[in-house]
Short mmCIF file of C-alpha atoms in Angstrom, two decimals:
data_model
loop_
_atom_site.label_atom_id
_atom_site.label_comp_id
_atom_site.label_asym_id
_atom_site.label_seq_id
_atom_site.Cartn_x
_atom_site.Cartn_y
_atom_site.Cartn_z
CA MET A 1 141.89 -32.61 -194.20
CA ASN A 2 138.22 -33.45 -194.88
CA LYS A 3 136.12 -30.31 -195.29
CA TYR A 4 132.37 -29.95 -194.75
CA ASP A 5 129.69 -27.30 -194.99
CA ALA A 6 128.37 -28.45 -191.61
CA ILE A 7 129.66 -30.60 -188.79
CA VAL A 8 127.20 -31.92 -186.20
CA ILE A 9 128.53 -33.02 -182.82
CA GLY A 10 125.99 -35.28 -181.11
CA LEU A 11 123.14 -37.26 -182.64
CA GLY A 12 120.39 -36.83 -180.10
CA PRO A 13 117.14 -35.07 -181.08
CA ALA A 14 118.87 -31.78 -182.00
CA GLY A 15 121.71 -33.35 -183.95
CA MET A 16 119.43 -35.83 -185.71
CA ALA A 17 117.24 -32.95 -186.88
CA ILE A 18 120.25 -31.17 -188.39
CA ALA A 19 121.56 -34.37 -189.98
CA GLY A 20 118.14 -35.02 -191.47
CA MET A 21 117.47 -31.53 -192.86
CA ALA A 22 120.86 -30.08 -193.78
CA PRO A 23 121.59 -32.41 -196.74
CA LEU A 24 118.21 -31.49 -198.24
CA MET A 25 119.44 -27.89 -198.23
CA GLY A 26 122.44 -28.88 -200.31
CA LEU A 27 124.99 -29.03 -197.50
CA LYS A 28 127.83 -31.51 -197.21
CA VAL A 29 127.44 -32.83 -193.66
CA LEU A 30 129.52 -34.77 -191.15
CA ALA A 31 127.73 -36.09 -188.05
CA ILE A 32 129.64 -37.34 -185.01
CA GLU A 33 128.14 -39.44 -182.21
CA SER A 34 130.39 -40.80 -179.47
CA HIS A 35 127.97 -43.44 -178.21
CA LYS A 36 124.45 -44.25 -179.45
CA VAL A 37 122.43 -42.51 -182.15
CA GLY A 38 119.26 -41.09 -180.61
CA GLY A 39 121.01 -39.70 -177.57
CA GLU A 40 119.52 -39.57 -174.11
CA CYS A 41 115.90 -39.32 -175.25
CA LEU A 42 115.72 -42.43 -177.41
CA ASN A 43 118.06 -44.63 -175.39
CA TYR A 44 117.71 -43.58 -171.74
CA GLY A 45 114.83 -41.14 -171.44
CA CYS A 46 111.66 -40.19 -173.28
CA ILE A 47 111.11 -43.43 -175.18
CA PRO A 48 112.02 -46.20 -172.70
CA SER A 49 110.25 -44.32 -169.90
CA LYS A 50 107.06 -44.16 -171.97
CA ALA A 51 107.36 -47.86 -172.77
CA MET A 52 107.70 -48.57 -169.06
CA LEU A 53 104.77 -46.31 -168.17
CA LYS A 54 102.61 -48.13 -170.72
CA ILE A 55 103.59 -51.53 -169.35
CA GLY A 56 102.81 -50.23 -165.86
CA GLU A 57 99.44 -48.93 -167.02
CA VAL A 58 98.62 -52.27 -168.59
CA ALA A 59 99.64 -54.11 -165.44
CA TYR A 60 97.62 -51.64 -163.36
CA SER A 61 94.47 -52.03 -165.45
CA THR A 62 95.07 -55.71 -166.41
CA LYS A 63 94.10 -54.91 -170.01
CA LYS A 64 95.82 -55.40 -173.38
CA LEU A 65 98.43 -57.72 -171.92
CA ASP A 66 98.87 -59.53 -175.24
CA PHE A 67 100.64 -56.46 -176.70
CA PHE A 68 103.51 -57.16 -174.33
CA GLY A 69 103.50 -60.90 -174.85
CA LEU A 70 101.70 -61.45 -171.53
CA LYS A 71 98.51 -63.52 -171.47
CA SER A 72 97.40 -62.80 -167.92
CA THR A 73 98.44 -60.85 -164.85
CA SER A 74 99.93 -64.03 -163.41
CA GLU A 75 102.62 -63.85 -166.11
CA ILE A 76 103.91 -60.50 -164.88
CA THR A 77 107.12 -61.59 -163.18
CA SER A 78 109.72 -59.27 -161.71
CA SER A 79 111.84 -59.59 -164.86
CA ALA A 80 109.15 -59.51 -167.58
CA PRO A 81 108.48 -55.73 -167.51
CA MET A 82 112.16 -54.78 -167.80
CA ASP A 83 112.65 -57.33 -170.60
CA ASN A 84 109.71 -55.76 -172.45
CA VAL A 85 111.06 -52.24 -172.03
CA ARG A 86 114.25 -53.29 -173.79
CA THR A 87 112.30 -55.20 -176.44
CA LYS A 88 109.80 -52.47 -177.26
CA THR A 89 112.26 -49.57 -177.25
CA PRO A 90 113.41 -48.77 -180.80
CA LYS A 91 117.13 -49.15 -181.34
CA ILE A 92 119.26 -47.49 -183.99
CA ASN A 93 122.46 -49.20 -185.04
CA ASN A 94 125.07 -47.97 -187.49
CA GLN A 95 123.38 -49.58 -190.48
CA MET A 96 120.01 -48.05 -189.61
CA ALA A 97 121.63 -44.65 -189.09
CA GLU A 98 123.09 -44.75 -192.60
CA LYS A 99 119.59 -45.28 -194.01
CA MET A 100 118.14 -42.53 -191.83
CA PHE A 101 120.70 -39.95 -192.92
CA PRO A 102 121.47 -40.55 -196.60
CA GLY A 103 124.28 -38.40 -197.89
CA VAL A 104 125.67 -37.72 -194.39
CA ASP A 105 129.14 -38.90 -193.43
CA LEU A 106 128.81 -40.61 -190.04
CA ILE A 107 131.33 -41.19 -187.27
CA ILE A 108 129.65 -43.30 -184.59
CA ASP A 109 131.10 -44.76 -181.40
CA LYS A 110 134.70 -43.92 -182.30
CA GLY A 111 135.41 -41.45 -179.54
CA LEU A 112 134.51 -37.97 -178.39
CA ALA A 113 134.90 -34.91 -180.59
CA SER A 114 137.05 -32.01 -179.45
CA PHE A 115 137.86 -28.63 -180.97
CA VAL A 116 141.28 -27.94 -182.41
CA ASP A 117 140.28 -24.41 -183.39
CA SER A 118 137.03 -22.63 -184.23
CA HIS A 119 136.63 -24.47 -187.54
CA THR A 120 138.30 -27.79 -186.82
CA VAL A 121 137.33 -30.77 -184.68
CA GLU A 122 139.24 -33.96 -183.97
CA VAL A 123 137.87 -37.48 -183.48
CA ASP A 124 139.98 -40.58 -182.94
CA GLY A 125 143.10 -38.81 -184.18
CA GLU A 126 141.49 -37.50 -187.38
CA LYS A 127 140.77 -33.81 -188.03
CA TYR A 128 137.72 -32.41 -189.84
CA GLU A 129 137.05 -28.84 -190.91
CA GLY A 130 133.57 -27.31 -190.93
CA LYS A 131 132.31 -24.01 -192.31
CA THR A 132 129.47 -24.21 -189.79
CA ILE A 133 129.47 -26.35 -186.66
CA PHE A 134 126.49 -27.46 -184.59
CA ILE A 135 127.10 -28.61 -181.00
CA ALA A 136 124.33 -30.89 -179.72
CA THR A 137 125.96 -32.87 -176.93
CA GLY A 138 122.99 -32.81 -174.55
CA THR A 139 123.05 -33.25 -170.80
CA GLU A 140 123.69 -35.95 -168.22
CA PRO A 141 122.19 -36.60 -164.76
CA PHE A 142 123.22 -34.17 -162.05
CA ILE A 143 124.24 -35.98 -158.87
CA PRO A 144 123.88 -33.69 -155.84
CA PRO A 145 126.71 -33.59 -153.26
CA ILE A 146 124.87 -35.69 -150.68
CA PRO A 147 127.22 -37.24 -148.08
CA GLY A 148 127.81 -40.90 -148.90
CA ILE A 149 126.23 -40.83 -152.35
CA GLN A 150 129.53 -41.68 -154.05
CA ASP A 151 129.80 -44.83 -151.96
CA VAL A 152 126.46 -46.46 -152.80
CA PRO A 153 125.18 -47.93 -156.08
CA ILE A 154 122.72 -45.42 -157.49
CA LEU A 155 120.32 -45.52 -160.40
CA THR A 156 119.75 -42.67 -162.85
CA ASN A 157 117.82 -42.58 -166.10
CA GLN A 158 121.02 -43.80 -167.79
CA ASN A 159 121.10 -47.21 -166.11
CA VAL A 160 117.64 -47.77 -164.60
CA PHE A 161 116.25 -49.36 -167.78
CA ALA A 162 119.07 -51.91 -167.71
CA LEU A 163 117.74 -53.44 -164.47
CA GLU A 164 117.11 -57.15 -164.84
CA GLU A 165 114.19 -57.11 -162.40
CA VAL A 166 111.75 -54.67 -160.85
CA PRO A 167 113.10 -53.94 -157.34
CA GLU A 168 110.95 -54.81 -154.36
CA SER A 169 111.48 -51.34 -152.93
CA LEU A 170 112.74 -48.10 -154.44
CA THR A 171 113.55 -44.67 -153.04
CA ILE A 172 113.54 -41.82 -155.56
CA ILE A 173 115.26 -38.52 -154.82
CA GLY A 174 113.49 -35.87 -156.88
CA GLY A 175 109.85 -35.26 -157.71
CA GLY A 176 110.16 -33.67 -161.14
CA ALA A 177 109.20 -35.22 -164.46
CA ILE A 178 111.69 -38.11 -164.41
CA GLY A 179 111.18 -38.90 -160.74
CA SER A 180 107.39 -38.79 -160.97
CA GLU A 181 107.12 -40.87 -164.15
CA LEU A 182 109.42 -43.60 -162.87
CA ALA A 183 107.78 -43.58 -159.44
CA GLN A 184 104.39 -44.43 -160.92
CA ALA A 185 105.82 -46.89 -163.45
CA PHE A 186 107.76 -48.90 -160.86
CA SER A 187 104.92 -48.75 -158.35
CA ARG A 188 102.44 -50.13 -160.87
CA LEU A 189 104.87 -52.92 -161.63
CA GLY A 190 105.10 -53.96 -158.01
CA SER A 191 107.77 -51.84 -156.33
CA LYS A 192 107.20 -50.21 -152.99
CA VAL A 193 108.10 -46.65 -153.98
CA THR A 194 108.96 -43.59 -151.90
CA VAL A 195 109.61 -40.16 -153.41
CA VAL A 196 111.54 -37.61 -151.39
CA GLN A 197 112.22 -34.05 -152.54
CA LYS A 198 113.10 -30.59 -151.26
CA ASN A 199 110.20 -28.95 -153.13
CA SER A 200 106.70 -28.48 -151.71
CA PHE A 201 104.79 -30.28 -154.50
CA LEU A 202 105.41 -32.73 -157.34
CA VAL A 203 106.53 -31.40 -160.72
CA PRO A 204 107.55 -28.09 -159.09
CA ILE A 205 108.13 -26.21 -162.37
CA GLY A 206 104.39 -26.41 -163.00
CA ASP A 207 101.05 -25.61 -161.42
CA GLU A 208 100.81 -26.30 -157.69
CA GLU A 209 97.25 -27.61 -157.84
CA ALA A 210 98.25 -30.08 -160.57
CA GLY A 211 101.14 -31.26 -158.41
CA HIS A 212 98.79 -31.92 -155.52
CA VAL A 213 96.34 -33.80 -157.76
CA LEU A 214 99.18 -36.04 -158.91
CA GLU A 215 100.29 -36.57 -155.32
CA ASP A 216 96.76 -37.60 -154.33
CA GLN A 217 96.81 -40.18 -157.12
CA PHE A 218 100.21 -41.41 -155.96
CA LYS A 219 98.87 -41.92 -152.45
CA LYS A 220 95.91 -43.90 -153.82
CA GLU A 221 98.41 -46.17 -155.56
CA GLY A 222 100.51 -46.61 -152.44
CA ILE A 223 103.39 -44.30 -153.39
CA LYS A 224 104.74 -42.37 -150.42
CA VAL A 225 105.72 -38.75 -151.04
CA PHE A 226 107.85 -36.64 -148.71
CA ASN A 227 107.88 -32.97 -149.75
CA ASP A 228 109.96 -30.18 -148.18
CA THR A 229 112.47 -32.80 -147.13
CA GLN A 230 116.25 -32.57 -147.11
CA ILE A 231 118.60 -35.52 -147.62
CA GLU A 232 121.24 -35.68 -144.88
CA LYS A 233 123.20 -38.71 -146.08
CA VAL A 234 122.89 -42.10 -147.78
CA GLU A 235 124.59 -45.37 -146.89
CA GLN A 236 124.48 -49.06 -147.73
CA LYS A 237 124.24 -51.85 -145.16
CA ASN A 238 123.53 -55.54 -145.77
CA ASN A 239 122.50 -54.94 -149.41
CA LYS A 240 119.98 -52.29 -148.36
CA ILE A 241 120.27 -48.56 -149.00
CA TYR A 242 119.37 -46.16 -146.21
CA THR A 243 118.43 -42.60 -147.09
CA HIS A 244 118.66 -40.35 -144.04
CA THR A 245 116.26 -37.41 -144.32
CA THR A 246 114.81 -34.67 -142.16
CA ASN A 247 111.66 -36.84 -142.07
CA GLY A 248 113.37 -40.03 -140.94
CA VAL A 249 115.36 -42.87 -142.48
CA LEU A 250 114.09 -44.60 -145.63
CA GLU A 251 115.13 -48.18 -146.35
CA SER A 252 115.04 -49.60 -149.89
CA ASP A 253 116.64 -52.09 -152.23
CA LYS A 254 117.48 -49.45 -154.82
CA LEU A 255 118.05 -45.70 -154.92
CA LEU A 256 117.15 -43.62 -157.99
CA VAL A 257 118.52 -40.09 -158.26
CA ALA A 258 116.41 -37.73 -160.42
CA THR A 259 117.58 -34.30 -159.32
CA GLY A 260 118.11 -32.52 -162.61
CA ARG A 261 120.57 -32.36 -165.48
CA GLN A 262 123.94 -30.82 -166.28
CA PRO A 263 125.43 -30.02 -169.71
CA VAL A 264 127.91 -32.37 -171.38
CA LEU A 265 130.79 -30.09 -172.35
CA GLU A 266 133.82 -32.32 -171.86
CA PRO A 267 136.06 -32.94 -173.66
CA LEU A 268 134.92 -30.46 -176.32
CA ASN A 269 137.79 -28.07 -175.46
CA LEU A 270 135.50 -25.11 -176.06
CA GLU A 271 138.28 -22.72 -175.06
CA LYS A 272 140.29 -23.68 -178.16
CA ALA A 273 137.35 -22.60 -180.33
CA GLY A 274 136.78 -19.39 -178.37
CA ILE A 275 133.31 -20.46 -177.25
CA ASP A 276 131.90 -18.94 -174.05
CA PHE A 277 130.12 -21.15 -171.53
CA ASP A 278 129.17 -21.33 -167.87
CA LYS A 279 127.90 -24.02 -165.49
CA ARG A 280 124.44 -23.91 -167.10
CA GLY A 281 125.78 -24.63 -170.57
CA ILE A 282 127.08 -23.02 -173.73
CA ILE A 283 126.12 -19.35 -173.94
CA VAL A 284 124.03 -18.57 -177.02
CA ASP A 285 122.08 -15.66 -178.47
CA GLU A 286 118.47 -15.68 -179.63
CA TYR A 287 119.46 -17.53 -182.78
CA ASN A 288 121.36 -20.24 -180.85
CA LYS A 289 124.69 -18.82 -182.03
CA THR A 290 127.65 -19.05 -179.68
CA SER A 291 130.33 -16.38 -179.21
CA GLN A 292 131.61 -17.72 -182.54
CA PRO A 293 128.81 -16.80 -184.99
CA HIS A 294 129.45 -19.81 -187.25
CA ILE A 295 129.04 -22.23 -184.32
CA PHE A 296 125.58 -23.04 -182.95
CA ALA A 297 124.77 -24.80 -179.66
CA LEU A 298 121.44 -26.61 -179.78
CA GLY A 299 119.19 -28.33 -177.29
CA ASP A 300 120.06 -29.23 -173.73
CA CYS A 301 123.71 -28.18 -173.95
CA ASN A 302 122.71 -24.49 -174.15
CA GLY A 303 120.54 -24.81 -171.04
CA LYS A 304 117.52 -22.96 -172.45
CA SER A 305 114.89 -25.70 -172.60
CA LEU A 306 115.78 -29.23 -171.55
CA LEU A 307 113.20 -30.84 -173.80
CA SER A 308 113.61 -32.95 -176.93
CA HIS A 309 111.01 -31.06 -178.95
CA ALA A 310 112.65 -27.74 -178.04
CA ALA A 311 115.98 -29.14 -179.22
CA MET A 312 114.54 -30.19 -182.57
CA HIS A 313 112.82 -26.82 -182.96
CA GLN A 314 116.06 -24.96 -182.25
CA SER A 315 117.73 -27.02 -184.95
CA MET A 316 115.13 -25.99 -187.50
CA LEU A 317 115.42 -22.31 -186.53
CA SER A 318 119.22 -22.41 -186.67
CA LEU A 319 119.33 -24.04 -190.10
CA MET A 320 116.92 -21.44 -191.42
CA SER A 321 119.10 -18.71 -189.91
CA MET A 322 122.07 -19.99 -191.93
CA PHE A 323 120.23 -19.15 -195.13
CA THR A 324 118.86 -15.79 -193.94
CA PRO A 325 121.12 -12.82 -194.85
CA GLU A 326 119.73 -10.62 -192.08
CA PRO A 327 118.52 -11.69 -188.61
CA ALA A 328 114.82 -12.55 -188.79
CA GLU A 329 112.50 -11.83 -185.89
CA SER A 330 110.49 -14.97 -186.60
CA LEU A 331 113.59 -17.12 -186.12
CA LYS A 332 114.30 -15.91 -182.59
CA ARG A 333 114.07 -18.75 -180.10
CA SER A 334 112.09 -16.72 -177.55
CA ASN A 335 109.32 -16.00 -180.06
CA HIS A 336 108.28 -19.65 -179.95
CA LEU A 337 106.48 -21.06 -176.94
CA VAL A 338 107.77 -24.27 -175.41
CA PRO A 339 105.05 -26.53 -173.99
CA TRP A 340 105.92 -29.48 -171.79
CA ALA A 341 104.21 -32.54 -170.40
CA VAL A 342 104.69 -35.19 -167.74
CA PHE A 343 103.28 -38.55 -168.80
CA THR A 344 102.01 -39.84 -165.50
CA LYS A 345 98.37 -40.72 -164.91
CA PRO A 346 96.98 -38.11 -164.70
CA GLU A 347 99.18 -36.34 -167.20
CA ILE A 348 100.31 -32.79 -166.51
CA ALA A 349 100.84 -30.42 -169.45
CA GLN A 350 101.73 -26.74 -169.40
CA VAL A 351 102.31 -23.81 -171.72
CA GLY A 352 103.00 -20.22 -170.77
CA MET A 353 102.96 -18.98 -167.20
CA THR A 354 101.52 -20.62 -164.12
CA GLU A 355 99.23 -18.68 -161.80
CA ARG A 356 102.15 -18.21 -159.40
CA GLU A 357 104.26 -16.62 -162.14
CA VAL A 358 101.48 -14.30 -163.33
CA LYS A 359 100.86 -13.20 -159.76
CA GLU A 360 104.55 -12.47 -159.21
CA LYS A 361 104.52 -10.22 -162.28
CA GLY A 362 101.68 -8.19 -160.78
CA THR A 363 99.42 -8.80 -163.78
CA ASP A 364 95.66 -8.54 -163.34
CA TYR A 365 94.21 -11.93 -164.16
CA ILE A 366 91.36 -14.33 -163.63
CA VAL A 367 91.39 -18.12 -163.48
CA VAL A 368 88.87 -20.21 -165.38
CA LYS A 369 88.79 -23.94 -164.93
CA GLU A 370 86.81 -26.94 -166.14
CA ASP A 371 87.01 -30.27 -164.31
CA TYR A 372 87.18 -33.56 -166.20
CA ALA A 373 84.52 -34.94 -163.85
CA ASN A 374 81.97 -32.46 -165.26
CA TYR A 375 82.24 -33.80 -168.82
CA THR A 376 80.20 -36.89 -169.65
CA ARG A 377 82.72 -38.41 -172.09
CA ALA A 378 85.51 -38.22 -169.52
CA ALA A 379 83.28 -39.49 -166.73
CA SER A 380 81.95 -42.39 -168.79
CA GLU A 381 85.50 -43.61 -169.42
CA GLY A 382 86.58 -43.20 -165.82
CA HIS A 383 88.81 -40.18 -166.48
CA THR A 384 87.35 -38.02 -163.73
CA THR A 385 90.64 -36.83 -162.24
CA GLY A 386 91.98 -33.47 -163.35
CA PHE A 387 91.13 -30.15 -164.92
CA VAL A 388 91.85 -27.63 -167.65
CA LYS A 389 92.94 -24.35 -166.11
CA VAL A 390 93.52 -21.12 -168.03
CA ILE A 391 95.10 -17.94 -166.65
CA THR A 392 93.43 -15.13 -168.58
CA ASP A 393 91.74 -11.73 -168.07
CA LEU A 394 88.50 -10.02 -169.00
CA ARG A 395 89.88 -9.26 -172.47
CA GLY A 396 90.55 -12.95 -173.05
CA THR A 397 94.34 -12.70 -173.14
CA ILE A 398 95.81 -16.16 -172.55
CA TYR A 399 98.78 -16.00 -170.17
CA GLY A 400 99.16 -19.69 -169.45
CA VAL A 401 97.37 -23.02 -169.47
CA THR A 402 97.69 -26.10 -167.28
CA ILE A 403 95.98 -29.35 -168.19
CA CYS A 404 96.02 -32.09 -165.57
CA GLY A 405 94.23 -35.18 -166.78
CA GLU A 406 93.79 -37.77 -169.50
CA ALA A 407 95.45 -36.81 -172.82
CA GLY A 408 96.62 -33.50 -171.39
CA SER A 409 99.80 -33.75 -173.46
CA GLU A 410 97.66 -33.78 -176.61
CA LEU A 411 95.06 -31.19 -175.59
CA ILE A 412 97.69 -28.57 -174.75
CA HIS A 413 98.60 -27.93 -178.39
CA GLU A 414 95.43 -26.00 -179.18
CA TRP A 415 96.50 -23.51 -176.52
CA VAL A 416 100.07 -23.35 -177.83
CA LEU A 417 98.79 -22.38 -181.27
CA ALA A 418 96.38 -19.83 -179.80
CA MET A 419 99.00 -18.16 -177.59
CA GLN A 420 101.72 -18.10 -180.23
CA ASN A 421 99.35 -16.42 -182.67
CA ARG A 422 97.94 -14.05 -180.02
CA LEU A 423 94.45 -15.46 -180.24
CA THR A 424 92.09 -14.99 -177.30
CA MET A 425 89.58 -16.97 -175.30
CA PHE A 426 86.93 -15.64 -177.66
CA ASN A 427 88.62 -17.47 -180.55
CA ILE A 428 88.45 -20.73 -178.62
CA VAL A 429 84.77 -20.16 -177.84
CA MET A 430 84.02 -19.55 -181.50
CA MET A 431 85.85 -22.69 -182.71
CA GLN A 432 83.70 -25.79 -183.08
CA HIS A 433 85.08 -28.87 -181.33
CA THR A 434 83.95 -32.35 -182.33
CA PHE A 435 81.63 -33.93 -179.77
CA PRO A 436 82.35 -35.98 -177.73
CA THR A 437 86.14 -35.62 -177.98
CA LEU A 438 88.17 -34.76 -174.91
CA SER A 439 89.21 -31.58 -176.72
CA LEU A 440 85.74 -30.25 -175.98
CA LEU A 441 87.13 -29.58 -172.49
CA ASN A 442 89.12 -26.75 -174.05
CA LYS A 443 85.96 -25.18 -175.45
CA ARG A 444 84.11 -25.69 -172.18
CA VAL A 445 86.73 -23.80 -170.21
CA ALA A 446 86.55 -20.98 -172.78
CA GLU A 447 82.78 -20.95 -172.28
CA GLN A 448 83.44 -20.60 -168.55
CA TRP A 449 85.39 -17.45 -169.40
CA MET A 450 82.46 -16.14 -171.45
CA MET A 451 80.09 -16.74 -168.53
CA THR A 452 82.52 -14.89 -166.27
CA MET A 453 82.49 -11.97 -168.70
CA MET A 454 78.71 -11.83 -168.52
CA GLN A 455 78.70 -12.01 -164.73
CA ASN A 456 81.25 -9.20 -164.53
CA GLY A 457 79.29 -6.94 -166.84
CA ALA A 458 82.05 -7.13 -169.44
CA MET A 459 79.88 -8.48 -172.23
CA GLU A 460 80.31 -5.25 -174.19
CA GLU A 461 84.11 -5.70 -174.07
CA MET A 462 83.75 -9.23 -175.38
CA MET A 463 81.47 -8.15 -178.21
CA LYS A 464 84.17 -5.77 -179.45
CA GLN A 465 86.10 -8.84 -180.55
CA ILE A 466 83.40 -9.72 -183.06
CA LYS A 467 84.50 -8.55 -186.49
#
């Protein structure tokens, strides 16, 4: 039997990070991928969706068409955008994977891995033994039990990018990140798009005001949004799909389901390895260890943070834990903030708690906000939609930040660094920001906090922070 220091099951973001780092630490590594290297993110999610959003933005603004091989808006046919998504999306084949992971034994597209016991996995009839095993099998689309949904052709992120043409009309169930991004992308490429969801605002895990700002933009672009709406049934008649809702019947050529994710645990045979799990995923501790301490579950399959960057970060922490004799506080997953972003226009980015969450905790707080429209650089470039909002207090503690607007996904990282290192609003005020970058919006909102301190007679408290 082939023996390894580490076996990696799944080569999405989490598994790729392990396969890339572990050999550099002197480990003999086997990596197993049942389908495509890159996993959901590279092949069916983060990357193709961003390519499609960019093509939609170009079509919407009629600029930079030559990048996509299009000379004028008249050349944007119903098939051209989808062809370009497939062309521009990076693809990793077996030969490329070998170059990416030198020194790693690879088993790609030869079947699913399953446990024989807690140290042994089997693929395509062959058994492999690992001293340490990393499970990184990700998630797949969750299809809700809507009457009739099994009888109609549905789209998910796994097959939507394989469409030959942009549909004339599209109904999207779900207003989260995937639903919102694809709604705007398809709308800008010519689809008549309707979003229907049970939640009261778009991107419901985030800030309500940001969700409403995005919805206002959707309405300007002709995207219909039905919030607080239940789906009663779906059916197909005469090549049309009819979505029956509590707000009426929606007719469309295609139906996209974007209602969340579920872990991919079959056919791992986790019971044979003595690994505990539930419907949310594989149960792990703060160090991403399963009920078997030599087996880690990383990324989406443990249900903690369904984000590619979180998966890669968990991989780094777990590898470091392998070489740490005693548990290290700094390697605990919960000690590291997880920001997220939705790449619509305007973008929505978040770190820490929303105002709703702070309020529910009963924490005393204040809200300081700076609008994009008030900053000359943003206004001069037409980026007047959105805001930087910080949930803080009179001491300058930063509880959470929402950025809704141009480059929000980039601007959020200053706040991640500040919060993770327990810096305050005063530290942001005192940091010089290059003018006229958009990052100056972060400083301007911190200055709003300082003005609030003065108005509340708390200047003396603020001055205590000067050392």
